[in-house]
Amino acid sequence: MSTVETATRKPPRRPKPAPGSRRTSPLRVLGMVVVLLFTAFNVFVLYWLLASSFKTPVEIFTQPFQLPRQWFVVGRPLRNFIYAWSQAGFGSAFLTTVLLVAAAAVTVVLISAPAAYALTRLGFRSSNGMTNFIAVGMGVPFQTVIIPLFVGMSEVGLTNNLFGLYLIYVALSLPFTVFLLTGFFRSLPDEMEEAAAIDGASPVRTFVSIMLPLASGGLITALILNTIGLWNETLLAIVFLQDNANFTLGRALFTFYGAASYQSEYGGLIAGITIVVLPMLVLYVVLARRIITGLTLGAGK
């Protein structure tokens, strides 16, 4: 190569940085502002909820943003919570919700895990089509099937029945959970299955002894997400439960809303909302890192 050509050759062009990769990028600044404002708003709402749950109705309306005082002065700081727990039947509803949600969430994961494994690891020719078909279930709003569900469940005597609501919870949660777990099973190494096959392990033994422990992060993530979603569910409980003895927390709160509003018992009403919201909020704060890590792992592979 001649010296002239070497001298006239232009250096390679530097690639442009990705959008938002610069520290002073306007897009990054705008995103941070939006995130901070959204976080501040949610923290403010949480503060108002917790503070109002310890206030009298007069304090809620006249001093909405100040710290509670009157119930602490008279020595009854938990009065609103005691009222909601006893008058709204939150005691039995809390136990019912815990048992129902735990049973439904565990059942969903137990059914979805082998289904996702079969779709992703056993080499079915139509596995991609079946996965897409199952994913379609996530796009169907469950509100559109409430009337057919109610008619069908009433025909077999499963309305106003916790077992019937349990079946509905499991059925409606399966599409999302199967779709979520397929990402985890796809990310697992093939070498482990090949080694198990060489050792003579059956597909069932390979799944139970090798693949399930490797996918434990995804299983826990699916279990937590189903627990949070089913705990906060209210519409199905309103439609399918009529007996007070079978009420879940969401259903009991809906009934309590009418009575508390009629009696102007807004402190007890907000305390009831706090009882419903706080357990899942604490669960998410404690396990947020595991949930985000699990979702990122499943989506990234």
Short mmCIF file of C-alpha atoms in Angstrom, two decimals:
data_model
loop_
_atom_site.label_atom_id
_atom_site.label_comp_id
_atom_site.label_asym_id
_atom_site.label_seq_id
_atom_site.Cartn_x
_atom_site.Cartn_y
_atom_site.Cartn_z
CA MET A 1 0.00 0.00 0.00
CA SER A 2 1.45 3.36 -0.93
CA THR A 3 2.27 6.14 1.47
CA VAL A 4 -0.18 8.51 -0.28
CA GLU A 5 -3.10 6.16 0.21
CA THR A 6 -2.19 5.72 3.87
CA ALA A 7 -2.03 9.46 4.40
CA THR A 8 -5.35 10.19 2.68
CA ARG A 9 -7.33 7.38 4.35
CA LYS A 10 -9.97 8.75 6.70
CA PRO A 11 -10.24 7.36 10.20
CA PRO A 12 -13.36 5.22 10.88
CA ARG A 13 -16.40 7.14 11.95
CA ARG A 14 -17.31 6.84 15.62
CA PRO A 15 -20.72 5.31 16.23
CA LYS A 16 -23.36 7.63 17.54
CA PRO A 17 -24.28 7.10 21.18
CA ALA A 18 -27.57 5.45 21.88
CA PRO A 19 -30.49 7.78 22.69
CA GLY A 20 -30.53 8.62 26.37
CA SER A 21 -27.01 7.24 26.99
CA ARG A 22 -25.48 10.64 27.72
CA ARG A 23 -25.63 11.84 31.27
CA THR A 24 -27.10 15.19 30.28
CA SER A 25 -29.49 13.79 27.68
CA PRO A 26 -32.81 15.69 27.66
CA LEU A 27 -34.64 12.38 27.39
CA ARG A 28 -32.89 11.05 30.48
CA VAL A 29 -33.64 14.23 32.43
CA LEU A 30 -37.30 14.14 31.39
CA GLY A 31 -37.55 10.47 32.35
CA MET A 32 -36.02 11.10 35.77
CA VAL A 33 -38.40 13.99 36.40
CA VAL A 34 -41.42 11.88 35.48
CA VAL A 35 -40.25 8.99 37.68
CA LEU A 36 -39.55 11.30 40.63
CA LEU A 37 -42.92 13.03 40.32
CA PHE A 38 -44.75 9.70 40.08
CA THR A 39 -42.86 8.35 43.10
CA ALA A 40 -43.52 11.50 45.12
CA PHE A 41 -47.22 11.34 44.29
CA ASN A 42 -47.49 7.71 45.39
CA VAL A 43 -45.56 8.37 48.60
CA PHE A 44 -47.88 11.30 49.33
CA VAL A 45 -50.99 9.17 48.75
CA LEU A 46 -49.57 6.46 51.02
CA TYR A 47 -48.85 9.03 53.74
CA TRP A 48 -52.39 10.42 53.48
CA LEU A 49 -53.87 6.91 53.68
CA LEU A 50 -51.88 5.90 56.73
CA ALA A 51 -52.39 9.22 58.52
CA SER A 52 -56.13 9.33 57.82
CA SER A 53 -56.61 5.80 59.15
CA PHE A 54 -55.77 7.15 62.62
CA LYS A 55 -57.96 10.28 62.40
CA THR A 56 -61.52 11.18 63.29
CA PRO A 57 -63.86 12.15 60.43
CA VAL A 58 -63.56 15.80 61.43
CA GLU A 59 -59.76 15.67 61.21
CA ILE A 60 -59.89 13.92 57.84
CA PHE A 61 -61.81 16.82 56.27
CA THR A 62 -60.46 19.78 58.22
CA GLN A 63 -56.81 18.70 58.62
CA PRO A 64 -56.24 16.28 55.73
CA PHE A 65 -52.45 16.61 55.59
CA GLN A 66 -51.57 16.96 59.25
CA LEU A 67 -50.57 14.17 61.60
CA PRO A 68 -53.39 12.47 63.56
CA ARG A 69 -54.00 13.76 67.06
CA GLN A 70 -57.47 13.30 68.58
CA TRP A 71 -57.58 9.50 68.93
CA PHE A 72 -54.07 9.58 70.44
CA VAL A 73 -55.15 12.23 72.97
CA VAL A 74 -58.04 10.13 74.24
CA GLY A 75 -55.86 7.00 74.33
CA ARG A 76 -57.55 5.08 71.51
CA PRO A 77 -55.09 5.29 68.57
CA LEU A 78 -56.26 2.01 67.00
CA ARG A 79 -59.96 2.77 67.30
CA ASN A 80 -60.57 2.91 63.52
CA PHE A 81 -58.81 -0.40 62.91
CA ILE A 82 -60.71 -2.11 65.72
CA TYR A 83 -63.98 -0.75 64.35
CA ALA A 84 -63.25 -1.93 60.81
CA TRP A 85 -62.01 -5.34 61.99
CA SER A 86 -65.11 -6.01 64.11
CA GLN A 87 -67.95 -4.15 62.40
CA ALA A 88 -67.01 -4.97 58.79
CA GLY A 89 -66.16 -8.61 59.49
CA PHE A 90 -62.58 -8.15 58.37
CA GLY A 91 -61.40 -10.82 60.80
CA SER A 92 -63.08 -13.74 59.02
CA ALA A 93 -62.62 -12.10 55.61
CA PHE A 94 -58.87 -11.79 56.20
CA LEU A 95 -58.55 -15.50 57.01
CA THR A 96 -60.72 -16.45 54.03
CA THR A 97 -58.63 -14.30 51.68
CA VAL A 98 -55.34 -15.71 52.94
CA LEU A 99 -56.48 -19.32 52.47
CA LEU A 100 -58.18 -18.72 49.12
CA VAL A 101 -55.33 -16.70 47.61
CA ALA A 102 -52.66 -19.11 48.88
CA ALA A 103 -54.50 -22.16 47.51
CA ALA A 104 -55.20 -20.53 44.14
CA ALA A 105 -51.67 -19.11 43.67
CA VAL A 106 -49.99 -22.43 44.53
CA THR A 107 -52.34 -24.37 42.25
CA VAL A 108 -51.70 -21.99 39.36
CA VAL A 109 -47.93 -22.44 39.68
CA LEU A 110 -48.24 -26.23 40.04
CA ILE A 111 -50.25 -26.42 36.82
CA SER A 112 -48.31 -23.79 34.86
CA ALA A 113 -44.82 -25.13 35.58
CA PRO A 114 -45.21 -28.52 33.82
CA ALA A 115 -47.24 -26.89 31.05
CA ALA A 116 -44.51 -24.33 30.37
CA TYR A 117 -41.83 -27.02 30.53
CA ALA A 118 -43.67 -29.19 28.03
CA LEU A 119 -44.15 -26.29 25.64
CA THR A 120 -40.53 -25.20 25.71
CA ARG A 121 -38.35 -28.27 26.39
CA LEU A 122 -40.05 -31.40 25.06
CA GLY A 123 -39.85 -30.51 21.38
CA PHE A 124 -43.51 -30.49 20.35
CA ARG A 125 -43.95 -29.38 16.76
CA SER A 126 -46.86 -27.12 17.59
CA SER A 127 -45.38 -25.75 20.83
CA ASN A 128 -44.99 -22.20 19.48
CA GLY A 129 -48.55 -22.17 18.23
CA MET A 130 -49.85 -23.50 21.53
CA THR A 131 -47.83 -20.92 23.45
CA ASN A 132 -49.29 -18.13 21.32
CA PHE A 133 -52.77 -19.57 21.77
CA ILE A 134 -52.35 -19.55 25.54
CA ALA A 135 -50.96 -16.00 25.42
CA VAL A 136 -54.15 -14.87 23.68
CA GLY A 137 -55.92 -15.52 26.97
CA MET A 138 -54.05 -12.59 28.49
CA GLY A 139 -55.64 -10.24 25.97
CA VAL A 140 -59.22 -11.20 26.79
CA PRO A 141 -60.61 -8.93 29.57
CA PHE A 142 -62.14 -11.13 32.23
CA GLN A 143 -64.98 -8.61 32.57
CA THR A 144 -66.28 -9.81 29.20
CA VAL A 145 -66.76 -13.38 30.43
CA ILE A 146 -68.32 -12.65 33.82
CA ILE A 147 -71.92 -13.18 32.65
CA PRO A 148 -71.23 -16.50 30.86
CA LEU A 149 -69.17 -17.60 33.86
CA PHE A 150 -71.95 -16.71 36.29
CA VAL A 151 -74.56 -18.56 34.21
CA GLY A 152 -72.35 -21.62 33.88
CA MET A 153 -71.32 -21.68 37.54
CA SER A 154 -74.92 -21.25 38.69
CA GLU A 155 -75.93 -24.28 36.62
CA VAL A 156 -73.55 -26.48 38.64
CA GLY A 157 -74.25 -24.78 41.97
CA LEU A 158 -70.89 -23.05 42.38
CA THR A 159 -72.07 -19.47 42.84
CA ASN A 160 -71.81 -18.02 46.36
CA ASN A 161 -69.19 -20.69 46.89
CA LEU A 162 -65.51 -20.26 47.71
CA PHE A 163 -64.57 -23.37 45.74
CA GLY A 164 -66.22 -21.91 42.65
CA LEU A 165 -64.32 -18.65 43.08
CA TYR A 166 -61.13 -20.67 43.57
CA LEU A 167 -61.68 -22.43 40.24
CA ILE A 168 -62.26 -19.10 38.50
CA TYR A 169 -59.10 -17.60 40.01
CA VAL A 170 -57.03 -20.55 38.84
CA ALA A 171 -58.49 -20.58 35.32
CA LEU A 172 -58.07 -16.85 34.74
CA SER A 173 -54.51 -16.79 36.11
CA LEU A 174 -53.16 -19.66 34.00
CA PRO A 175 -52.49 -17.82 30.68
CA PHE A 176 -50.23 -15.18 32.22
CA THR A 177 -48.38 -17.66 34.42
CA VAL A 178 -47.73 -20.16 31.63
CA PHE A 179 -46.51 -17.39 29.35
CA LEU A 180 -44.25 -16.03 32.12
CA LEU A 181 -42.71 -19.40 32.95
CA THR A 182 -41.98 -20.28 29.32
CA GLY A 183 -39.35 -17.55 29.37
CA PHE A 184 -37.62 -19.09 32.37
CA PHE A 185 -37.59 -22.61 31.00
CA ARG A 186 -36.25 -21.38 27.64
CA SER A 187 -33.33 -19.73 29.46
CA LEU A 188 -32.20 -22.97 31.14
CA PRO A 189 -29.15 -24.76 29.66
CA ASP A 190 -29.73 -27.82 27.46
CA GLU A 191 -26.66 -29.60 28.83
CA MET A 192 -28.43 -30.46 32.08
CA GLU A 193 -31.23 -32.29 30.28
CA GLU A 194 -28.78 -34.06 27.99
CA ALA A 195 -26.75 -35.28 30.97
CA ALA A 196 -29.92 -36.51 32.69
CA ALA A 197 -31.00 -38.35 29.55
CA ILE A 198 -27.59 -40.05 29.30
CA ASP A 199 -27.97 -41.19 32.92
CA GLY A 200 -31.34 -42.73 32.02
CA ALA A 201 -33.60 -40.21 33.79
CA SER A 202 -37.16 -39.99 32.51
CA PRO A 203 -38.62 -36.63 31.41
CA VAL A 204 -40.69 -36.48 34.60
CA ARG A 205 -37.67 -37.11 36.82
CA THR A 206 -35.61 -34.59 34.84
CA PHE A 207 -38.33 -32.00 35.29
CA VAL A 208 -38.80 -32.58 39.02
CA SER A 209 -35.18 -33.15 40.07
CA ILE A 210 -33.27 -30.83 37.74
CA MET A 211 -35.38 -28.28 35.90
CA LEU A 212 -37.63 -27.18 38.75
CA PRO A 213 -34.73 -26.28 41.08
CA LEU A 214 -33.06 -24.36 38.24
CA ALA A 215 -36.29 -22.44 37.57
CA SER A 216 -36.97 -21.71 41.25
CA GLY A 217 -36.52 -17.97 40.69
CA GLY A 218 -39.22 -17.93 38.05
CA LEU A 219 -41.56 -20.06 40.14
CA ILE A 220 -41.22 -17.73 43.12
CA THR A 221 -41.77 -14.69 40.92
CA ALA A 222 -44.91 -16.23 39.41
CA LEU A 223 -46.18 -17.17 42.88
CA ILE A 224 -45.66 -13.64 44.22
CA LEU A 225 -47.28 -11.94 41.23
CA ASN A 226 -50.32 -14.22 41.40
CA THR A 227 -50.62 -13.66 45.13
CA ILE A 228 -50.62 -9.88 44.72
CA GLY A 229 -53.07 -9.97 41.83
CA LEU A 230 -55.55 -12.32 43.50
CA TRP A 231 -55.35 -10.51 46.83
CA ASN A 232 -56.42 -7.25 45.17
CA GLU A 233 -59.21 -8.85 43.10
CA THR A 234 -62.68 -7.49 43.94
CA LEU A 235 -65.03 -7.63 40.95
CA LEU A 236 -65.28 -11.41 40.73
CA ALA A 237 -65.83 -11.66 44.49
CA ILE A 238 -68.64 -9.08 44.26
CA VAL A 239 -70.38 -11.03 41.49
CA PHE A 240 -69.94 -14.58 42.80
CA LEU A 241 -70.19 -14.14 46.59
CA GLN A 242 -73.36 -13.07 48.40
CA ASP A 243 -73.03 -14.67 51.83
CA ASN A 244 -71.17 -12.63 54.46
CA ALA A 245 -69.47 -15.76 55.78
CA ASN A 246 -67.71 -16.25 52.42
CA PHE A 247 -66.60 -12.68 51.87
CA THR A 248 -63.02 -11.92 50.89
CA LEU A 249 -61.37 -8.69 52.02
CA GLY A 250 -62.22 -6.88 48.80
CA ARG A 251 -65.86 -8.01 48.99
CA ALA A 252 -66.12 -7.10 52.67
CA LEU A 253 -64.64 -3.65 51.98
CA PHE A 254 -67.19 -3.06 49.21
CA THR A 255 -70.04 -3.85 51.60
CA PHE A 256 -68.46 -1.82 54.40
CA TYR A 257 -68.22 1.21 52.10
CA GLY A 258 -72.00 1.66 51.98
CA ALA A 259 -72.48 1.28 55.74
CA ALA A 260 -69.51 3.50 56.64
CA SER A 261 -70.60 6.24 54.24
CA TYR A 262 -74.13 6.19 55.65
CA GLN A 263 -72.78 6.49 59.22
CA SER A 264 -70.05 8.99 58.23
CA GLU A 265 -67.50 6.53 59.62
CA TYR A 266 -64.78 7.60 57.23
CA GLY A 267 -61.93 6.88 59.62
CA GLY A 268 -63.00 3.26 59.91
CA LEU A 269 -63.46 3.06 56.13
CA ILE A 270 -59.93 4.31 55.45
CA ALA A 271 -58.61 1.94 58.12
CA GLY A 272 -60.34 -0.89 56.25
CA ILE A 273 -58.66 0.19 53.02
CA THR A 274 -55.33 0.20 54.85
CA ILE A 275 -55.92 -3.35 56.09
CA VAL A 276 -56.50 -4.47 52.50
CA VAL A 277 -53.60 -2.55 50.94
CA LEU A 278 -50.84 -2.81 53.53
CA PRO A 279 -50.06 -6.58 53.46
CA MET A 280 -49.40 -6.64 49.70
CA LEU A 281 -47.52 -3.35 49.86
CA VAL A 282 -45.18 -4.75 52.51
CA LEU A 283 -44.80 -7.98 50.52
CA TYR A 284 -43.86 -6.09 47.38
CA VAL A 285 -41.40 -3.80 49.17
CA VAL A 286 -39.67 -6.79 50.79
CA LEU A 287 -39.54 -8.87 47.61
CA ALA A 288 -39.30 -6.12 44.97
CA ARG A 289 -35.73 -6.96 44.01
CA ARG A 290 -36.55 -10.64 43.52
CA ILE A 291 -39.63 -9.80 41.43
CA ILE A 292 -37.76 -7.38 39.16
CA THR A 293 -34.80 -9.75 38.78
CA GLY A 294 -37.09 -12.65 37.95
CA LEU A 295 -39.08 -10.70 35.37
CA THR A 296 -35.91 -9.38 33.74
CA LEU A 297 -34.37 -12.86 33.53
CA GLY A 298 -37.48 -14.36 31.98
CA ALA A 299 -37.94 -11.54 29.48
CA GLY A 300 -34.28 -11.24 28.53
CA LYS A 301 -33.89 -14.83 27.42
#
